[in-house]
Amino acid sequence: MVRKHWNGQGADRRTFLKSVATTGAVASFAGCLGGGQGGDGSTIEFWTLFAGGDGDAMEAMVDAFNDEHDDFQISRERQPFEQYYDSLFTSMTGGTPPDLAVFHTNELQRFVDTLTPLDDRIESETESAYVESIWNETALDGSHVALPLDTHPNALYYNKDIFEEAGLDPDSPPTNFEELQHAADEITANTDAQAFNPEPYGQFYSRQFAAWLKSVGSDFLNEDATAAAFDNDEALELVEFYADIADAYGWDEPDASNDRGNRAFRAGDLAMTIDGTWFYGVLREAEYDWGMTKPFVAPGATEQYTWANSHALAVPANNSRSDELTEAAVRAAEWLTQNSAEWGTVAGHMPASNDVLDSGELQNADVWDATLSTFFEMADNDQLVYLPSTDNNDDYVRPVDQTLAQVYSQQLEPADALEEMVSTVNDNLS
Amino acid sequence: MSTRTIPLVGNRKNTGETLKMAGLYAFLYGTAFLFLLPYIWMMSTSLKTEQHVFSQVPQWIPPEITFEWYIAVLTGAPMIQWFLNTLLIAGATTVIVVVLNSMIAFSLTKLEWPGKRIVFGVIIASFMVPVFANMVPLFALISRLGLVNNPLAVILPFSAMPIGVFLLVQFFRDLPDEIIEAARLDGFSTFQIYYRIVLPLMKPAIAALSLYTFVYTWNQFLWPLIVLQQETAFTLPVGIVAMQPTQVFQPGAEMAGTLLAVLPLFIVFLILQEHLVNAVQAQGTVG
């Protein structure tokens, strides 16, 4: 091969000058693109973690707000879901927090010292605008730091076509463990489908585990959230249930890889799974008949609970922000949380606003009959379990998620798993 | 080419060699194809309908082709803006890195000045500091300079990567000093030697460094995520992740977005590949 680069005859001056000129142009272009921060004082920078159907609903609500308001406009900034709280944490410590941000209620504790207290900024009757149980989730130590947007509990979703194929009544899904066992056994015996997967994402085991723990009479953490409270036989039976699903019962594959159950359910290969309100948006596109019911199918359950979480809007504190803008951000939070019909009809979540829940718009929408009425019933009966709020929820969520995933995929004995979860959670929280 | 007649039945030695070559080619193409598989799967998934995306039996050729994911990605997000941001950041970083690093490497290898060994030592030592250790102080600095959401917040820190200096020093050392001396005798100034002798002769090395810097910057996720907080300021990798539906797995859209994001890199590679091969060859045969 010819080594032609050794024949170089000196640089072409024009090429060099051209590249220098390009650098200059690029640098000045950078100035145009760099949006600066904070805006002009009449823009509320609003951080969200919503994309997909959730993102569409939030976009519609923000657009409606902007149409209705002349003095202040909301600039919606989507952030990546998985990294959201890390980005938020950095922006708050770096002194450039957004004016308004979405928080899960169980994450509020971690940020509470850096949020604007709302008690003096909202009317006393504001409380009655929201469903009481959800409103209470946004109070920390008696003080309010956020306004609730919704609640999004888990439900049991099932494929009616597979039910029919297995000779089951597609309109009577299982309501307790015995019925789940019967349905799943029939499906395993009579169809090619997998019967049941309790955690289709393979990574959020702690959610339904916490709810089922309460169903069998155990707590997740002790009262002041300093230790695990599930070192007992009831919890062991639950952990054994996770192991049995793929082993003794043969209802599913012993595989906890990410999204496996989710894929299988969406492909029509899985009969029953447990998923949240947002799954409605996905199943609307499904090519099979599906239904949903309450996920009260834990073995040994004496009470009925499901996992839930809530989105809430809060105003991060910022010394360099004008009081006027802070006030506007609070008003925007009120407006968005109380004009949230699309949050139900498009995203499938249960709005926290009483007016929206009572409105014909929501109750006449397809989503109401399909899922929301059931979610509403569970919320109304106080059957929602929120994960405890600590300074860093990963301290107890992660050990439980990872260990139960190992149990589900048959890599760990239930008794050892329980011992490991308890000791790691205790170590992390103490 | 000469018109040599090929005997229909070759002698044993020729047949053996032909077979060996055929086997070698089959192996090489096979291996190359293995590396292509993920890209083919990516392309195939991005063209499948929702129903086939989740099928348990993997289908390489979509039974039904749809462009809905591409449309969703292109209309649902400011992809063009993200593309321009990424291009600007990767392009500007590459230009700055190449200009600065080649000057530094030139002065470290071809000029005499006191303490240059120490400076080079410090540059090499800075490899030892993990990027993550710098992030918090760097963010505080960027934030105080008012550069949050500005492309310069990514360009400036990425322009200070020591690896480029290290790479170019290795190449510049192989350049015979006689060429520089001859140029000096001809009356070239130091700067003229740099840009009229060294730069053209080191084209392959510079191409290699450009490609490395461009790809590295283009693909960066964590740092841009931290300092670019407005949707309009995102780069492609951050934007595509921000678009992933909350908790819902949407492979078709993800694959379409990712494919659009890697396409420009592929084009840049095609443009620079000749220089890249030369660079590897030069480095492999010299010294």
mmCIF file with all atom_site columns, C-alpha atoms in Angstrom, chain A residues 1-5, chain B residues 273-275 277-278 281:
data_model
loop_
_atom_site.group_PDB
_atom_site.id
_atom_site.type_symbol
_atom_site.label_atom_id
_atom_site.label_alt_id
_atom_site.label_comp_id
_atom_site.label_asym_id
_atom_site.label_entity_id
_atom_site.label_seq_id
_atom_site.pdbx_PDB_ins_code
_atom_site.Cartn_x
_atom_site.Cartn_y
_atom_site.Cartn_z
_atom_site.occupancy
_atom_site.B_iso_or_equiv
_atom_site.pdbx_formal_charge
_atom_site.auth_seq_id
_atom_site.auth_comp_id
_atom_site.auth_asym_id
_atom_site.auth_atom_id
_atom_site.pdbx_PDB_model_num
ATOM 1  C CA . MET A 1 1   ? 0.000   0.000  0.000  1.00 0.00 ? 1   MET A CA 1
ATOM 2  C CA . VAL A 1 2   ? 1.215   3.469  -0.805 1.00 0.00 ? 2   VAL A CA 1
ATOM 3  C CA . ARG A 1 3   ? 2.014   5.469  2.298  1.00 0.00 ? 3   ARG A CA 1
ATOM 4  C CA . LYS A 1 4   ? 0.835   8.636  0.651  1.00 0.00 ? 4   LYS A CA 1
ATOM 5  C CA . HIS A 1 5   ? 0.675   10.635 3.825  1.00 0.00 ? 5   HIS A CA 1
ATOM 6  C CA . GLN B 2 273 ? -11.836 5.460  7.415  1.00 0.00 ? 273 GLN B CA 1
ATOM 7  C CA . GLU B 2 274 ? -8.925  5.658  4.998  1.00 0.00 ? 274 GLU B CA 1
ATOM 8  C CA . HIS B 2 275 ? -6.941  7.864  7.362  1.00 0.00 ? 275 HIS B CA 1
ATOM 9  C CA . VAL B 2 277 ? -6.504  2.560  8.519  1.00 0.00 ? 277 VAL B CA 1
ATOM 10 C CA . ASN B 2 278 ? -3.319  4.472  7.733  1.00 0.00 ? 278 ASN B CA 1
ATOM 11 C CA . GLN B 2 281 ? -0.856  0.837  10.038 1.00 0.00 ? 281 GLN B CA 1
#
